[in-house]
Coordinates of C-alpha atoms in Angstrom, one line a residue:
M291 CA 0.0 0.0 0.0
R292 CA 1.3 3.4 -0.9
I293 CA 0.3 5.9 1.8
L294 CA 0.4 9.7 1.4
L295 CA 0.5 11.5 4.7
T296 CA 0.1 15.3 4.9
G297 CA 1.3 17.6 7.7
K298 CA 4.1 15.4 9.0
T299 CA 5.4 18.2 11.3
G300 CA 2.1 18.8 13.0
Q301 CA 1.1 17.1 16.3
V302 CA -0.8 14.2 14.9
G303 CA 1.1 14.0 11.6
Y304 CA 4.4 13.7 13.5
E305 CA 3.1 10.8 15.5
L306 CA 1.5 9.2 12.5
E307 CA 4.7 9.1 10.6
R308 CA 6.1 7.0 13.4
S309 CA 3.1 4.8 13.9
L310 CA 2.6 4.0 10.2
Q311 CA 6.1 2.7 9.7
G312 CA 6.1 -0.8 8.2
L313 CA 2.5 -0.6 7.0
G314 CA 3.4 0.2 3.4
E315 CA 5.3 2.7 1.3
L316 CA 4.9 5.9 3.3
I317 CA 5.3 9.3 1.6
A318 CA 5.1 11.8 4.5
L319 CA 5.1 15.5 3.4
D320 CA 5.3 18.8 5.3
R321 CA 3.9 22.2 4.2
R322 CA 6.9 23.0 2.1
Q323 CA 6.2 19.9 0.0
M324 CA 2.4 20.1 0.0
D325 CA 0.8 23.4 1.1
L326 CA -2.9 22.9 1.5
S327 CA -3.5 26.6 0.8
D328 CA -2.2 25.9 -2.8
L329 CA -4.9 23.8 -4.3
A330 CA -3.0 23.3 -7.5
Q331 CA 0.0 21.9 -5.6
V332 CA -2.3 19.6 -3.7
R333 CA -3.7 18.2 -6.9
D334 CA -0.3 17.9 -8.6
V335 CA 1.3 16.1 -5.6
I336 CA -1.4 13.5 -5.4
R337 CA -1.2 12.9 -9.2
A338 CA 2.5 12.4 -8.9
V339 CA 2.5 10.1 -5.9
K340 CA -0.6 8.1 -6.9
P341 CA -1.4 6.9 -3.4
D342 CA -3.7 4.0 -2.4
L343 CA -4.5 5.8 0.8
I344 CA -4.5 9.5 1.7
I345 CA -4.2 10.4 5.4
N346 CA -4.9 14.0 6.1
P347 CA -4.1 15.4 9.6
A348 CA -3.0 18.7 8.2
A349 CA -5.3 21.6 8.9
Y350 CA -5.7 25.3 9.8
T351 CA -6.1 24.9 13.6
A352 CA -5.7 28.5 14.9
V353 CA -9.3 28.7 16.2
D354 CA -9.3 32.4 17.1
K355 CA -7.2 33.6 14.1
A356 CA -9.7 31.8 11.8
E357 CA -12.3 34.4 12.7
S358 CA -10.2 37.1 10.9
E359 CA -8.9 34.7 8.1
P360 CA -12.0 32.8 7.1
E361 CA -11.0 32.5 3.4
L362 CA -7.6 30.9 4.2
A363 CA -9.2 28.6 6.9
M364 CA -11.8 27.5 4.3
R365 CA -9.2 26.9 1.6
I366 CA -7.1 24.7 3.9
N367 CA -9.9 22.9 5.9
G368 CA -12.7 22.8 3.3
E369 CA -11.4 23.2 -0.2
A370 CA -8.1 21.2 0.0
P371 CA -9.8 18.1 1.4
A372 CA -12.3 18.4 -1.5
V373 CA -9.4 18.4 -4.0
M374 CA -7.9 15.4 -2.2
A375 CA -11.2 13.5 -2.3
M376 CA -11.7 14.2 -6.0
E377 CA -8.2 13.0 -6.8
A378 CA -8.6 10.0 -4.6
K379 CA -11.8 9.1 -6.6
K380 CA -9.8 9.2 -9.9
L381 CA -7.2 6.8 -8.4
G382 CA -9.6 4.5 -6.6
A383 CA -7.9 5.5 -3.4
A384 CA -9.3 5.6 0.2
M385 CA -9.0 8.6 2.5
I386 CA -8.6 9.1 6.3
H387 CA -9.4 12.7 7.3
F388 CA -9.2 14.2 10.8
S389 CA -11.9 16.6 12.0
T390 CA -13.0 18.1 15.3
D391 CA -15.6 18.3 18.1
Y392 CA -16.1 21.9 17.1
V393 CA -18.5 20.9 14.3
F394 CA -21.1 20.8 17.1
D395 CA -22.6 23.7 18.9
G396 CA -22.1 22.3 22.4
G397 CA -25.7 22.4 23.4
K398 CA -26.1 18.6 24.0
A399 CA -25.7 17.5 27.7
S400 CA -24.7 13.9 26.8
P401 CA -21.8 12.8 24.5
Y402 CA -22.3 13.5 20.9
L403 CA -22.9 10.6 18.5
E404 CA -21.6 10.6 14.9
N405 CA -25.1 11.1 13.5
D406 CA -26.1 14.0 15.8
P407 CA -27.0 17.2 14.0
T408 CA -23.9 19.5 13.5
G409 CA -24.0 23.2 14.1
P410 CA -20.6 24.9 14.4
I411 CA -20.5 28.2 16.2
N412 CA -17.1 29.5 15.0
V413 CA -15.3 29.7 11.6
Y414 CA -12.9 26.9 12.4
G415 CA -15.7 24.5 13.1
A416 CA -17.6 25.6 10.0
T417 CA -14.5 25.1 7.7
K418 CA -13.8 21.6 9.2
L419 CA -17.4 20.6 8.6
A420 CA -17.1 21.8 5.0
G421 CA -14.2 19.5 4.6
E422 CA -16.2 16.5 6.0
Q423 CA -19.1 17.2 3.6
A424 CA -16.8 17.5 0.6
I425 CA -15.2 14.1 1.3
R426 CA -18.6 12.4 1.8
D427 CA -20.0 14.0 -1.4
A428 CA -17.1 12.6 -3.4
G429 CA -18.4 9.1 -2.9
I430 CA -15.0 7.6 -2.1
A431 CA -14.1 5.1 0.6
H432 CA -13.3 7.2 3.6
L433 CA -13.0 7.5 7.4
I434 CA -13.6 10.9 8.9
L435 CA -12.2 10.9 12.5
R436 CA -13.4 13.6 14.8
T437 CA -11.2 14.2 17.8
S438 CA -11.0 16.8 20.6
W439 CA -8.6 18.8 22.8
V440 CA -5.5 17.4 21.2
Y441 CA -2.2 17.7 23.1
G442 CA 1.3 16.3 23.1
M443 CA 4.9 17.1 24.1
R444 CA 5.7 19.1 21.0
G445 CA 4.2 22.0 19.0
K446 CA 1.6 24.3 20.4
N447 CA -1.1 22.9 22.6
F448 CA -2.9 23.4 26.0
L449 CA -0.6 21.0 27.9
L450 CA 2.6 22.8 26.9
T451 CA 1.0 26.2 27.5
M452 CA -0.1 25.3 31.0
L453 CA 3.4 23.8 31.9
R454 CA 5.0 27.0 30.8
L455 CA 2.6 29.3 32.6
A456 CA 2.8 27.2 35.7
Q457 CA 6.5 28.1 36.0
E458 CA 5.9 31.8 35.2
R459 CA 2.9 32.7 37.3
D460 CA 1.7 32.3 40.9
E461 CA -2.0 32.1 39.8
L462 CA -3.7 30.5 36.8
R463 CA -7.3 31.4 35.9
V464 CA -8.8 28.6 33.9
V465 CA -12.3 28.1 32.4
V466 CA -14.4 25.6 34.3
D467 CA -17.6 25.5 32.2
Q468 CA -16.4 24.0 28.9
H469 CA -16.5 20.2 28.9
G470 CA -14.5 17.8 26.6
A471 CA -12.0 14.9 26.4
P472 CA -8.3 15.7 26.2
T473 CA -6.8 13.4 23.7
W474 CA -3.1 12.6 23.3
C475 CA -1.9 12.9 19.7
R476 CA 0.0 9.6 20.1
T477 CA -3.3 7.9 21.0
I478 CA -4.8 9.2 17.8
A479 CA -1.8 8.1 15.7
D480 CA -1.4 4.6 17.2
T481 CA -5.1 3.7 17.0
T482 CA -5.3 5.0 13.4
A483 CA -2.3 2.9 12.4
H484 CA -3.9 -0.1 14.2
M485 CA -7.0 0.4 12.0
V486 CA -4.9 0.7 8.8
A487 CA -3.1 -2.6 9.8
Q488 CA -6.5 -4.3 10.1
S489 CA -7.4 -3.2 6.6
M490 CA -4.2 -4.7 5.2
V491 CA -4.8 -8.2 6.6
S492 CA -8.3 -8.3 5.1
P493 CA -8.4 -10.5 1.9
L494 CA -10.9 -8.0 0.4
A495 CA -9.3 -4.6 1.1
P496 CA -11.5 -2.4 -1.2
Q497 CA -14.6 -4.0 0.3
W498 CA -13.2 -3.5 3.8
W499 CA -12.9 0.2 3.3
Q500 CA -16.3 0.6 1.7
E501 CA -18.1 -1.3 4.4
R502 CA -16.5 0.8 7.1
S503 CA -16.7 4.2 5.4
G504 CA -18.2 7.0 7.5
V505 CA -17.7 9.3 10.4
Y506 CA -16.1 8.1 13.7
H507 CA -15.3 9.8 17.0
L508 CA -11.8 9.1 18.2
T509 CA -11.1 10.6 21.6
S510 CA -9.8 9.5 25.0
Q511 CA -12.5 8.1 27.3
G512 CA -14.0 10.1 30.1
Q513 CA -14.4 13.9 30.2
T514 CA -13.3 17.0 32.1
T515 CA -13.1 20.8 31.9
W516 CA -10.2 23.0 31.0
F517 CA -9.9 23.6 34.8
G518 CA -9.9 19.8 35.5
F519 CA -7.4 19.2 32.7
T520 CA -5.1 21.9 34.2
Q521 CA -5.4 20.4 37.7
T522 CA -4.4 17.0 36.4
I523 CA -1.5 18.4 34.5
L524 CA -0.1 20.1 37.6
D525 CA -0.6 16.9 39.6
N526 CA 1.6 15.1 37.2
A527 CA 4.2 17.9 36.7
A528 CA 7.6 18.0 38.4
I529 CA 7.2 21.7 39.4
M530 CA 8.4 22.7 42.9
Q531 CA 6.2 25.7 43.5
K532 CA 2.8 25.2 41.8
P533 CA 0.5 28.1 41.1
V534 CA -2.9 28.6 42.6
L535 CA -5.7 27.5 40.3
V536 CA -8.8 29.8 40.0
P537 CA -11.9 28.5 38.2
I538 CA -13.5 31.1 35.9
R539 CA -16.5 31.1 33.5
T540 CA -16.2 31.4 29.8
E541 CA -17.5 35.0 29.8
E542 CA -14.6 36.0 32.1
Y543 CA -12.1 35.0 29.4
P544 CA -13.4 36.4 26.2
L545 CA -11.8 35.2 22.9
P546 CA -12.5 36.0 19.2
A547 CA -14.0 32.6 18.5
R548 CA -16.9 31.1 20.6
R549 CA -16.3 27.7 22.1
P550 CA -18.9 24.9 22.5
G551 CA -19.8 24.5 26.2
H552 CA -20.1 20.7 26.0
S553 CA -18.3 18.9 23.2
V554 CA -17.8 15.5 24.6
L555 CA -17.8 12.9 21.8
S556 CA -18.9 9.2 22.2
S557 CA -16.3 6.9 20.8
E558 CA -18.4 3.7 21.2
K559 CA -18.7 3.3 17.4
W560 CA -14.9 3.4 17.0
M561 CA -14.3 0.9 19.8
R562 CA -16.9 -1.5 18.4
S563 CA -15.4 -1.3 15.0
F564 CA -11.6 -1.2 15.6
C565 CA -10.0 -1.0 19.0
G566 CA -10.2 0.3 22.6
L567 CA -9.3 3.8 23.7
P568 CA -7.6 4.9 27.0
N569 CA -9.0 7.0 29.8
W570 CA -7.8 10.6 29.3
E571 CA -6.1 10.8 32.7
N572 CA -4.1 7.6 32.1
A573 CA -3.1 8.8 28.6
L574 CA -2.0 12.2 30.0
K575 CA 0.1 10.5 32.7
L576 CA 1.8 8.3 30.1
C577 CA 2.4 11.3 27.9
M578 CA 4.0 13.4 30.6
S579 CA 6.2 10.5 31.8

């Protein structure tokens, strides 16, 4: 299997390049080699590589900045996946695309299922939803994997920000009324690779992909708030003088982009179909160790 991986320097892409080793001929590209804001380049690269599988973790992820750059965010998150899907259809290739909990409005009190109505409340969520729809409309074999609150020990993410601020400040004010599931980027990569491996041992690979095509939620199990996430980070951090944590409400920390108040995703469909997922606290402890 020839696998084209986008965004290899991003949080998930970096881990995927490691996790996918040995599962086929892996062509892993960064933004210099395949810039999703350049749709012609996206098209040309896919035609040159001729992959059997496109895995796309690359995205415009600056949630607040997207409010002032909606066209760029839509090109990268909505139009580029559409181009990938169209090229995949010509090649008879399958596609794995990563999406977000922010396609929901956060108004549901229980965990969101894959078929629940979407309703993004910010530009980032709207552009990611557009990418999902374009892939579905292309009629190709695909898996759209929605995840949430992604973190790791490299790049820019909430975990690293809190570790830095904890050493700079005596007090941290953290939002307590937004609920989600922190998900380690390595969990995402390893379970995705496990799923790809399952497809490769199937005697009917094209049929395997078609039968499993659709949207899946892939997050760590359990849920917390940004405040609870921070508390657990500090509990596991080797910091001598830890700051005081102060819970605040969303309106006390205004940002350009609105956030859903409750964006917990149910991953039961993924676990029934492919493999189990860890509790978020256990994954965080393993990541930080």
